[in-house]
mmCIF file of C-alpha atoms in Angstrom:
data_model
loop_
_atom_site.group_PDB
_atom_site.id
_atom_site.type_symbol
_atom_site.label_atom_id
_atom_site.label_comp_id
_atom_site.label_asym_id
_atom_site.label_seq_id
_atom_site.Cartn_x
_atom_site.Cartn_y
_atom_site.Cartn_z
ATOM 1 C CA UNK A 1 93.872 92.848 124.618
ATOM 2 C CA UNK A 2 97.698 92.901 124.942
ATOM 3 C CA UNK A 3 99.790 95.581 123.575
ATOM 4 C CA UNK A 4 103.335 94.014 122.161
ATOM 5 C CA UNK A 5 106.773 95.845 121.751
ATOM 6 C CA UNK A 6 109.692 94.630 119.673
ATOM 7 C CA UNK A 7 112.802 96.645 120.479
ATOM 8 C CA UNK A 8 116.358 96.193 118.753
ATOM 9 C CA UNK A 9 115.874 92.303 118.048
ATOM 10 C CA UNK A 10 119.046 90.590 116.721
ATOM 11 C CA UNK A 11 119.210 87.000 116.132
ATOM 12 C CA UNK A 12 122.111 84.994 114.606
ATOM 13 C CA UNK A 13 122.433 81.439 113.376
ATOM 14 C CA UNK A 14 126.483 80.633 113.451
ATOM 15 C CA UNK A 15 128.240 83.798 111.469
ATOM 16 C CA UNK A 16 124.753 84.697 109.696
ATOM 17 C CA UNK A 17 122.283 87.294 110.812
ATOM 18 C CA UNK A 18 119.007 86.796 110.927
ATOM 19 C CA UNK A 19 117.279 89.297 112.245
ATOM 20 C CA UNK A 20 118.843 92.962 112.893
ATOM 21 C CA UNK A 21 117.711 95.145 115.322
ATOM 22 C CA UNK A 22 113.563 94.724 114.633
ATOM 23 C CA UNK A 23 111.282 97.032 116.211
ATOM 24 C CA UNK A 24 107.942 97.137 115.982
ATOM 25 C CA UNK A 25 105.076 97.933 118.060
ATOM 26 C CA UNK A 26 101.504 96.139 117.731
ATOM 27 C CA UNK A 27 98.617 97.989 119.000
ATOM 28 C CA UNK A 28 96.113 95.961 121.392
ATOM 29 C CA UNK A 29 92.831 94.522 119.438
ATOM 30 C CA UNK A 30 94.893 94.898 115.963
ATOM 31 C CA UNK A 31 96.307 92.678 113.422
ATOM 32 C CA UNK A 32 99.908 93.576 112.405
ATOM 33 C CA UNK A 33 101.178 91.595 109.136
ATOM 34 C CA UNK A 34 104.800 90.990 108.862
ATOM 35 C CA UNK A 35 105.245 91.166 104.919
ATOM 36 C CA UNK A 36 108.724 89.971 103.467
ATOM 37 C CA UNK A 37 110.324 87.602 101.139
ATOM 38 C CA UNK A 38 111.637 83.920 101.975
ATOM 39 C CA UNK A 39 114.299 84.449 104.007
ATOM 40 C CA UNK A 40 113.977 87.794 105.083
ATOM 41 C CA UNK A 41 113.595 86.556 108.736
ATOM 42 C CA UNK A 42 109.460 86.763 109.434
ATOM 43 C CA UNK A 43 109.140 82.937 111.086
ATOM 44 C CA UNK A 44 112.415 84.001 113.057
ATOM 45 C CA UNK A 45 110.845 86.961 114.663
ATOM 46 C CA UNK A 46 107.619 85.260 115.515
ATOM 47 C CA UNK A 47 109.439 82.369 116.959
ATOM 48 C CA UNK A 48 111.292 84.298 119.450
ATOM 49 C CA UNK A 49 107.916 86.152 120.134
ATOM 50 C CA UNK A 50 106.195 83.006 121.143
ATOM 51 C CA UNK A 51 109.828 82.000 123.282
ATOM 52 C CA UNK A 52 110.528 79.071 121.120
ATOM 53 C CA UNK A 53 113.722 80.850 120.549
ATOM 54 C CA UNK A 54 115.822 83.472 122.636
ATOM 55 C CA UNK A 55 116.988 87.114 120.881
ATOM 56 C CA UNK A 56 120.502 87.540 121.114
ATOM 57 C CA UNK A 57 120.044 90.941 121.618
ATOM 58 C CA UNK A 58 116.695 93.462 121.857
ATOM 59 C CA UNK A 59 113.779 92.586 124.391
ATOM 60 C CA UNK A 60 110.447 92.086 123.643
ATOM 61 C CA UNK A 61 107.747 92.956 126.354
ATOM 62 C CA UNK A 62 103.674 92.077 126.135
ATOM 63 C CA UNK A 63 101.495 94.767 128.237
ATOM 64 C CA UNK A 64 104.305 96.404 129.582
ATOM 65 C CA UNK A 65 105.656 93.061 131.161
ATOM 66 C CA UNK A 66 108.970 92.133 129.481
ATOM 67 C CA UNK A 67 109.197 88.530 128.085
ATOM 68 C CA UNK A 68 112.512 88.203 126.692
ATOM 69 C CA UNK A 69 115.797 90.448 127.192
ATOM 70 C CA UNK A 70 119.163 89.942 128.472
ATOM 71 C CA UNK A 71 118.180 89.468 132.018
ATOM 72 C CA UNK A 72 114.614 87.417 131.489
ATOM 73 C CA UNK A 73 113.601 84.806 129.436
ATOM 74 C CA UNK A 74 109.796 84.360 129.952
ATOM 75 C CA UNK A 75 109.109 80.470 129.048
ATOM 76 C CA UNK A 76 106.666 79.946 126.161
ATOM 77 C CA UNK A 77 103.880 78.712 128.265
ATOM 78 C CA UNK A 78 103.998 81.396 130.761
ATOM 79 C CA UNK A 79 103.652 84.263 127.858
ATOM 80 C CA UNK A 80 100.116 83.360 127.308
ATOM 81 C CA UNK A 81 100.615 83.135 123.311
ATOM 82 C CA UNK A 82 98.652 81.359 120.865
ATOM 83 C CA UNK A 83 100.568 80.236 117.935
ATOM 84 C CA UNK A 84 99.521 78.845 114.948
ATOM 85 C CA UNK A 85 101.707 76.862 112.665
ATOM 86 C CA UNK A 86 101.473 77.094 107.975
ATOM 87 C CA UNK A 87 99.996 73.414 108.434
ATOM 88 C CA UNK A 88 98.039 73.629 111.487
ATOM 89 C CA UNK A 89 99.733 71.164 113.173
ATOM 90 C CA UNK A 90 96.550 69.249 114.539
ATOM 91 C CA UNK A 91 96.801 66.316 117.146
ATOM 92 C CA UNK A 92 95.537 63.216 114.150
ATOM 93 C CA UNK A 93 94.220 60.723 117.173
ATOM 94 C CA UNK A 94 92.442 63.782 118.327
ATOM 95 C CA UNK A 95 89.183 64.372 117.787
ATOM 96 C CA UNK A 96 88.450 68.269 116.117
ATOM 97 C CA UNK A 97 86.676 68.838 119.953
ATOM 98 C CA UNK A 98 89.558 67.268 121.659
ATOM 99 C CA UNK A 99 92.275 69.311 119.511
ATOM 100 C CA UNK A 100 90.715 72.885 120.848
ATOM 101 C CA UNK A 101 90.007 71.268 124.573
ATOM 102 C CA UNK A 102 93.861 70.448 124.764
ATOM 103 C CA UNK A 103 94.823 74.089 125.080
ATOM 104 C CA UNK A 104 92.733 74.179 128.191
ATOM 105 C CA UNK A 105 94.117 72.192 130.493
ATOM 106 C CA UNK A 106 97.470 70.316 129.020
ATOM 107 C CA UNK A 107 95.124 67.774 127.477
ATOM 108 C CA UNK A 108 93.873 66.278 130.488
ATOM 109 C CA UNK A 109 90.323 64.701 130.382
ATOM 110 C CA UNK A 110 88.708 66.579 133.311
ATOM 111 C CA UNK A 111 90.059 69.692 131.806
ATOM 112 C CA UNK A 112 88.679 68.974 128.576
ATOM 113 C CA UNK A 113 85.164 68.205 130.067
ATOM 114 C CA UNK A 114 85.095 71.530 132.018
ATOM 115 C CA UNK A 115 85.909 73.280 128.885
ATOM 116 C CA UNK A 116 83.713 72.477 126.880
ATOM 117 C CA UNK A 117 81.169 75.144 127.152
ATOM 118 C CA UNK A 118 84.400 77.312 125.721
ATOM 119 C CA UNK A 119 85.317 74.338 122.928
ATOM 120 C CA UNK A 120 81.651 74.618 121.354
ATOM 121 C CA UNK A 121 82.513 78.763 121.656
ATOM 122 C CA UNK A 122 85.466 78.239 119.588
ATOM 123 C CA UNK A 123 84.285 76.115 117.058
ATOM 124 C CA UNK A 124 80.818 77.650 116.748
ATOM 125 C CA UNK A 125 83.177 80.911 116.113
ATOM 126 C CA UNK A 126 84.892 79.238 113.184
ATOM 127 C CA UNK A 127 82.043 78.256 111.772
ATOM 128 C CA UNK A 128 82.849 74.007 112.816
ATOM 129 C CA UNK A 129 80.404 73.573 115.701
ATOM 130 C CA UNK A 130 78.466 71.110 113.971
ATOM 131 C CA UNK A 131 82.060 69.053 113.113
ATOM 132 C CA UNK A 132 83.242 68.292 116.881
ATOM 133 C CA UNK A 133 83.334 64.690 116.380
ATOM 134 C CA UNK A 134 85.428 64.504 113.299
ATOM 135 C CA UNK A 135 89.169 63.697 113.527
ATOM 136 C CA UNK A 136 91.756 65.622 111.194
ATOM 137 C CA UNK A 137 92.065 63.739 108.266
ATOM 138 C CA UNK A 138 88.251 64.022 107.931
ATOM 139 C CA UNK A 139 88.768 67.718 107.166
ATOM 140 C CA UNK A 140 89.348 69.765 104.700
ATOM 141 C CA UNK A 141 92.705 71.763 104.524
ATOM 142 C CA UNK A 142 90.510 75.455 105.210
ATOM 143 C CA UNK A 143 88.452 73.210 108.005
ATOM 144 C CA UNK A 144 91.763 72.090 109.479
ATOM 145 C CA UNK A 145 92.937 75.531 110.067
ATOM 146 C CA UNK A 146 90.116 77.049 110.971
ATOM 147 C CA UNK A 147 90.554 74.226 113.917
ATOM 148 C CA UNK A 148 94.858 75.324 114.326
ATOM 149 C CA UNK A 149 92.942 78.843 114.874
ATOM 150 C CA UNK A 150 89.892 77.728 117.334
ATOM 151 C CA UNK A 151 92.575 75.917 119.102
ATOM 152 C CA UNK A 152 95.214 78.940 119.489
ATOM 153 C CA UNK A 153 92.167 81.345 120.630
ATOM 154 C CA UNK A 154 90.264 78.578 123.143
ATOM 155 C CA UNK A 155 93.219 79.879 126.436
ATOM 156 C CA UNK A 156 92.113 83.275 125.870
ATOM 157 C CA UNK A 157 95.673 84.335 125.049
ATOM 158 C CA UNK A 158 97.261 87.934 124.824
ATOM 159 C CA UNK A 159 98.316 87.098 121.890
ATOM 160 C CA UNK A 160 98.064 85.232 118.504
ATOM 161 C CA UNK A 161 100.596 84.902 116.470
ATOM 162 C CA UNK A 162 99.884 83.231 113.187
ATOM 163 C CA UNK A 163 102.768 81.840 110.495
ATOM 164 C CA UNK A 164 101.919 82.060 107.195
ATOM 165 C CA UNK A 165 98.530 80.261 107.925
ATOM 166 C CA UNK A 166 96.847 79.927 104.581
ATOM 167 C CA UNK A 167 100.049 79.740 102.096
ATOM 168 C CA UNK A 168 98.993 75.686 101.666
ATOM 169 C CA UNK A 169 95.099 76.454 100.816
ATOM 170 C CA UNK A 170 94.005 77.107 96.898
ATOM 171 C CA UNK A 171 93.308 80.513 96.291
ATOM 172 C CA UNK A 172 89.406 80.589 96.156
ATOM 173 C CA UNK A 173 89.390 78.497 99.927
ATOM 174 C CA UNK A 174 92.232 80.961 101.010
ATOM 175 C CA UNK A 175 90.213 83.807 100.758
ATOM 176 C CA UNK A 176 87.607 82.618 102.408
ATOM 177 C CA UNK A 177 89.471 81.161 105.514
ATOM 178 C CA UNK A 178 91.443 84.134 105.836
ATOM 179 C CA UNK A 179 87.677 86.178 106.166
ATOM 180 C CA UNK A 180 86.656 83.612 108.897
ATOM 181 C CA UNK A 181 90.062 84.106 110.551
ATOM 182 C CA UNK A 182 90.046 87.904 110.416
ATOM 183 C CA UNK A 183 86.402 87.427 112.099
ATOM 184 C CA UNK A 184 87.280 85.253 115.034
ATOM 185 C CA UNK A 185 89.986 87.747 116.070
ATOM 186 C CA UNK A 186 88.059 90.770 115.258
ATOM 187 C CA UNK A 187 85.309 88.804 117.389
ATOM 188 C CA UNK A 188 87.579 87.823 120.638
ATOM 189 C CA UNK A 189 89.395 91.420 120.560
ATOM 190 C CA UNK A 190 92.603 89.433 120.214
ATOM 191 C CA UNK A 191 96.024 90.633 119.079
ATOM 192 C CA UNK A 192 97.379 89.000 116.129
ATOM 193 C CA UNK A 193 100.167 89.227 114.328
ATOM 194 C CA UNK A 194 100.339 87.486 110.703
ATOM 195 C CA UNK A 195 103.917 86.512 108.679
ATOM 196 C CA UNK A 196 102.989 86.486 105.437
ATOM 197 C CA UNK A 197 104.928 86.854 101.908
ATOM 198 C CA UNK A 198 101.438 87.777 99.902
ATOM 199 C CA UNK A 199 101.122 91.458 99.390
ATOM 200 C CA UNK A 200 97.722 90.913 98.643
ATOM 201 C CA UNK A 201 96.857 89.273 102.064
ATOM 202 C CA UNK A 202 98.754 91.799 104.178
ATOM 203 C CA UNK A 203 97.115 94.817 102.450
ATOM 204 C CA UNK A 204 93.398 93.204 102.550
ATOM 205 C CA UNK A 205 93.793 91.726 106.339
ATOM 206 C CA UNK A 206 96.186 93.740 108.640
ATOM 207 C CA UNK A 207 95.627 97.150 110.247
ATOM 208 C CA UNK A 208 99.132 97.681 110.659
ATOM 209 C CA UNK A 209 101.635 96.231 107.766
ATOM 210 C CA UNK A 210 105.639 95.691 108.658
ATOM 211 C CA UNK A 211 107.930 95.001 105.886
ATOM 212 C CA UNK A 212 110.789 93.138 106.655
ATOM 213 C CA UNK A 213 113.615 93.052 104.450
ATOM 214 C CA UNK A 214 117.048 91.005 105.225
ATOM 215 C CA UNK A 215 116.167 90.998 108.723
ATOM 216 C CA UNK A 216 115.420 95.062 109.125
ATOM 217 C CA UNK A 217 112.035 96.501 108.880
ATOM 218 C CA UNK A 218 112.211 99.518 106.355
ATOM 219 C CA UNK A 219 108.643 100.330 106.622
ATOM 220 C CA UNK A 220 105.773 99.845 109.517
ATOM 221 C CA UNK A 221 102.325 101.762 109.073
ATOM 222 C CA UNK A 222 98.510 101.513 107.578
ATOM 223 C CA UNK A 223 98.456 99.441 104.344
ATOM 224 C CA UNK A 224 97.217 102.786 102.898
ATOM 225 C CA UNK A 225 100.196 104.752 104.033
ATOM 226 C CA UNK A 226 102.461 102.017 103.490
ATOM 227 C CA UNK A 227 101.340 101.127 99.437
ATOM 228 C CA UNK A 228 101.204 105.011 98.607
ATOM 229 C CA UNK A 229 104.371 106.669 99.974
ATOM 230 C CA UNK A 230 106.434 103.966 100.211
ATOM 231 C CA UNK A 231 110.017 104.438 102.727
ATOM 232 C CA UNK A 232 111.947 103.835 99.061
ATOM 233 C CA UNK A 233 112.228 102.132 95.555
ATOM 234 C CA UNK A 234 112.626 98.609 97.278
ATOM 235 C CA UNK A 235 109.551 98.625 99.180
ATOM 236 C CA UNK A 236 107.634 100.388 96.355
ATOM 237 C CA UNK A 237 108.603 97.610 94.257
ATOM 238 C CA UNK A 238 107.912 94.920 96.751
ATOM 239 C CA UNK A 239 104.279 95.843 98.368
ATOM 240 C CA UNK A 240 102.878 96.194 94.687
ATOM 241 C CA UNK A 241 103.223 96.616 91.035
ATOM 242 C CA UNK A 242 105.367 100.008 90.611
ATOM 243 C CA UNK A 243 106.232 102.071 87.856
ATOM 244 C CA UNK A 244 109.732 103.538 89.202
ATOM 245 C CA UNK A 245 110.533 106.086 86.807
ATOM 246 C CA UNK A 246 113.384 108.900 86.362
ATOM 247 C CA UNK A 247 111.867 112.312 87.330
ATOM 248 C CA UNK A 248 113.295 116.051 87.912
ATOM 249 C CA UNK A 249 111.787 118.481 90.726
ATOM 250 C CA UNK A 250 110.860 121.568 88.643
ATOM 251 C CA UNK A 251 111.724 124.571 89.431
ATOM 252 C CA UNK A 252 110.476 125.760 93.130
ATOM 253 C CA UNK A 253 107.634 128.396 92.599
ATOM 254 C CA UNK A 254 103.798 129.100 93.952
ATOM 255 C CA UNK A 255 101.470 126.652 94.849
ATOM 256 C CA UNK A 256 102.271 122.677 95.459
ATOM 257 C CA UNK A 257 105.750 120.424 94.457
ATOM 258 C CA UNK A 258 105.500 119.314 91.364
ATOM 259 C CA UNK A 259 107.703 116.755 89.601
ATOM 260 C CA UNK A 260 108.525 115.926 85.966
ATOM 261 C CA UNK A 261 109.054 112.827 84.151
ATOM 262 C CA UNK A 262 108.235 111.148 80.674
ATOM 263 C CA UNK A 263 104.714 111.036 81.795
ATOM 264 C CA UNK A 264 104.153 114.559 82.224
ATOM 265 C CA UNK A 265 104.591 116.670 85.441
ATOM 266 C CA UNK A 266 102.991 115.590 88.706
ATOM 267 C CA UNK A 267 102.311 117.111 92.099
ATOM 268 C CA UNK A 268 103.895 115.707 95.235
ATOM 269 C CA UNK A 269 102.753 113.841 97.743
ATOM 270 C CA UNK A 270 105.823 115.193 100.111
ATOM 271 C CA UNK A 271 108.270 118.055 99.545
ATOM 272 C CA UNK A 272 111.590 117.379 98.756
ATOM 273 C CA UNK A 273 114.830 119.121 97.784
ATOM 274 C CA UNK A 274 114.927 122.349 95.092
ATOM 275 C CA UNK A 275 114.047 122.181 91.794
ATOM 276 C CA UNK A 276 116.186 120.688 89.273
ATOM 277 C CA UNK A 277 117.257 117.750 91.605
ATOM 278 C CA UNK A 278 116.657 114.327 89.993
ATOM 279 C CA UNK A 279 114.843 111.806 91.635
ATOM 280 C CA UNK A 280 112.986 108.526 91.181
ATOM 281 C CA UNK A 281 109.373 108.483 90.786
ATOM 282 C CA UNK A 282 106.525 105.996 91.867
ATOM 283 C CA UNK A 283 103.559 105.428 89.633
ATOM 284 C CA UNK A 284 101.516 102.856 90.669
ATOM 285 C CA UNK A 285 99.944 101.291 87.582
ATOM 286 C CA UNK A 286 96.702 102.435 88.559
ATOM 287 C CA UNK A 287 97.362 106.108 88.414
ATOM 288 C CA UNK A 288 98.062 105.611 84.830
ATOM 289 C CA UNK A 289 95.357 106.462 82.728
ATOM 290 C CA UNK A 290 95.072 105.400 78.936
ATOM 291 C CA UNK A 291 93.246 108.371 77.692
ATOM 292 C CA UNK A 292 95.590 110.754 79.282
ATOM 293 C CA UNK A 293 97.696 113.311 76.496
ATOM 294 C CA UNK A 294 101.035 113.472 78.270
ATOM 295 C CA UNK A 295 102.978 110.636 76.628
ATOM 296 C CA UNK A 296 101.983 107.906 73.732
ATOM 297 C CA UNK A 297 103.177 104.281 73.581
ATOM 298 C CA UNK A 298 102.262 100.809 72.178
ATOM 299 C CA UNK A 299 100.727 98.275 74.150
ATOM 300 C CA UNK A 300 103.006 94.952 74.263
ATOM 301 C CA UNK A 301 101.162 92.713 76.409
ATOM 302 C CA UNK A 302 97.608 92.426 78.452
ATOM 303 C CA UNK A 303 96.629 90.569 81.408
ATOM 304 C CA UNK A 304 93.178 90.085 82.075
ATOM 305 C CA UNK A 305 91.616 89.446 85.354
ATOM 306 C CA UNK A 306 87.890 89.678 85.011
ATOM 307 C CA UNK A 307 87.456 92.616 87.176
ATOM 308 C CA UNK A 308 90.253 94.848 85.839
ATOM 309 C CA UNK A 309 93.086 93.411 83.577
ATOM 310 C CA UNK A 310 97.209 94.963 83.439
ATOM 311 C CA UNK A 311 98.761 96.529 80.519
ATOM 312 C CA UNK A 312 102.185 96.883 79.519
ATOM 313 C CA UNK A 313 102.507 100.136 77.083
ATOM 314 C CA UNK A 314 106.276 100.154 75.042
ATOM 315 C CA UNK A 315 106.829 104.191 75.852
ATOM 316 C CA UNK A 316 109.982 105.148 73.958
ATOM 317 C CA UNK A 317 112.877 106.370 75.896
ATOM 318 C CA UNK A 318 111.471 104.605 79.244
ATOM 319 C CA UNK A 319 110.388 101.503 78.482
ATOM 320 C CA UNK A 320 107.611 99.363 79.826
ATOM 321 C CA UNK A 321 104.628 101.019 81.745
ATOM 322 C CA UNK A 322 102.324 99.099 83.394
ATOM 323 C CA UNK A 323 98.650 100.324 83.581
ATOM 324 C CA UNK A 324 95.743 99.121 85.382
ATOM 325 C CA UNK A 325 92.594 99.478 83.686
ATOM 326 C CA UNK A 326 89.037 98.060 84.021
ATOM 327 C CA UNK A 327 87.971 94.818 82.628
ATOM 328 C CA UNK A 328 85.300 95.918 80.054
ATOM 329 C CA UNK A 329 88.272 98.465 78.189
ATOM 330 C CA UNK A 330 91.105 96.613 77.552
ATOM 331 C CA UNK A 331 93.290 97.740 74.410
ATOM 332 C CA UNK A 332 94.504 94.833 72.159
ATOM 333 C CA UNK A 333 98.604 94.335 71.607
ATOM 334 C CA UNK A 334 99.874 96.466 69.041
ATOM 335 C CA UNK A 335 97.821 99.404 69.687
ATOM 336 C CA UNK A 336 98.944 102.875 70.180
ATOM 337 C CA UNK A 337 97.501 104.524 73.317
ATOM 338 C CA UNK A 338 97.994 107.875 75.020
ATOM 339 C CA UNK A 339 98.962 108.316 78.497
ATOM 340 C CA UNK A 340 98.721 110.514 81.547
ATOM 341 C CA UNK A 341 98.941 110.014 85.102
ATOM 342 C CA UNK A 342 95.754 110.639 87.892
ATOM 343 C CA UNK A 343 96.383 112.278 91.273
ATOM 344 C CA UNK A 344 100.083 112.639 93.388
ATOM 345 C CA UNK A 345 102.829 110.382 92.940
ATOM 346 C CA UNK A 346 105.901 109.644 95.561
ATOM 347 C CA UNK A 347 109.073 110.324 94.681
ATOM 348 C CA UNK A 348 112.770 109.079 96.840
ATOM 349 C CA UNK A 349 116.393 111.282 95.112
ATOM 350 C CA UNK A 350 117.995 109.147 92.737
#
């Protein structure tokens, strides 16, 4: 297990930056998901990580051994990196046995037959052991990465880095491979980290979620910490459904903060200024219950899911509210519900 640290990256192509002044640390035996729009710079960041690229400014060590800086520029098969491409990138006049072996030894043959006790490992890890003898276009798109990730974990590397792995796989197989993924690293003890735009995957997978916006990471921390107090509106907005409302800090007196908006008055997860300063207000649709007593609206639209289903309430004088409710109670458009909001919300001034 290799600790990796990130410190004041900047990368530039021509006049445009890419990438401005990234840190971020990723803790040994962890998976650290780097969650951020196209664009925002994620493939960037892990390609100067592996050393297919070179920082123009910041240094990036693994274990306390720097990598890349001004001074040292650690080639990409010397950093002991696994790296695993959105389509896999498999060898097609390779065999699925002789696609892992070639990260042994450079490819060569005696390599490959001295590996192989660590090739059936792999595969038998990913759940292919029985599937050595196939060749790439055999497989299935989930069996093909599962391969790209057998592959990138056969040299016993420090490090995996993995971009955007499943965005080409159907939903149902995505969830599926990303479990078996998630296993063989949790299984090897390896370091990962995962670029990903899906919210949904970084939340579900990662122990440690980064968002990176235009090149800057505004917030790095649990997926817990990181969906419930938000660094600000953007990120609230971006890591999940958010009801950003305006709000007023009341008055400062005993017991906890408290804040006010249309929805009634809510405690605080953090202090901020005196009463009476206005601020913005997170609500995650969630928190928003229909039986509540605070506020009344009309329901304009419903999306079920099965297991729970989304609600947009008309509230007059803010506007849509989205509430998240379970999948056996779901109000029909057109009726007139009451609202209130469960538990402490986050709140940024406006």
């Amino acid at each position: 297990m290799m600790a990796l640290e990130v410190a004041g990256l900047w990368k530039s192509y021509g006049p445009v930056p890419v990438l401005r002044g990234v840190s971020l640390s990723v803790t040994p035996g962890m998976l650290t998901a780097v969650l951020g729009t196209s664009g925002a710079g994620k493939t960037t960041l892990l390609r100067i990580i592996a050393g297919f690229e070179a920082a123009d400014e910041g240094a990036i060590s693994l274990g306390g051994l720097t990598v890349d800086s001004g001074r040292v520029q650690v080639p990409p098969e010397r950093r002991q990196i696994g790296y695993v491409p959105q389509d896999g990138a498999l060898f097609p006049h390779l065999t699925v046995r002789g696609n892992v072996a070639f990260a042994l030894r450079g490819g060569d043959r005696g390599g490959r037959r001295r590996g192989n006790g660590v090739v059936a490992e792999m595969l038998d890890l990913v759940g292919l052991g029985d599937l050595g003898a196939r060749y790439p276009h055999e497989l299935s798109g989930g069996q093909q990465q599962r391969v790209a990730i057998a592959r990138a974990l056969a040299s016993r590397p420090r490090l995996v880095l993995l971009d955007e792995p499943f965005a080409a796989l159907d939903a149902g197989l995505r969830s599926t491979v990303r479990a078996d993924v998630l296993g063989a690293l949790r299984a090897t003890g390896t370091t990962g980290v995962l670029v990903t735009h899906d919210q949904d995957e970084a939340l579900s997978v990662a122990d440690c979620v980064a968002v990176l916006r235009d090149g800057t990471i505004t917030q790095a921390g649990s997926p817990e910490s990181v969906y419930a107090t938000p660094a600000d509106p953007w990120t609230a907005a971006f890591v999940g459904t958010a009801n950003l409302l305006p709000g007023v800090l009341e008055a400062d007196g005993p017991g906890e903060p408290r804040v006010r908006t249309a929805l009634g008055s809510h405690a605080l997860r953090t202090g901020l200024a005196e009463g009476g300063t206005e601020v913005t207000v997170l609500v995650r649709p969630e928190q928003v219950a229909l039986d509540g007593s605070m506020a009344s609206g009309t329901v304009v639209e419903t999306r079920y899911h099965g297991h729970d289903a989304m609600v947009s309430v008309d509230v007059p004088g803010v506007g849509p509210v989205q509430a998240r409710t379970s999948g056996t109670s779901v109000p029909a458009t057109g009726d007139k519900v009451a609202l209130g909001v469960d538990g402490p919300v986050t709140a940024w001034p406006a």
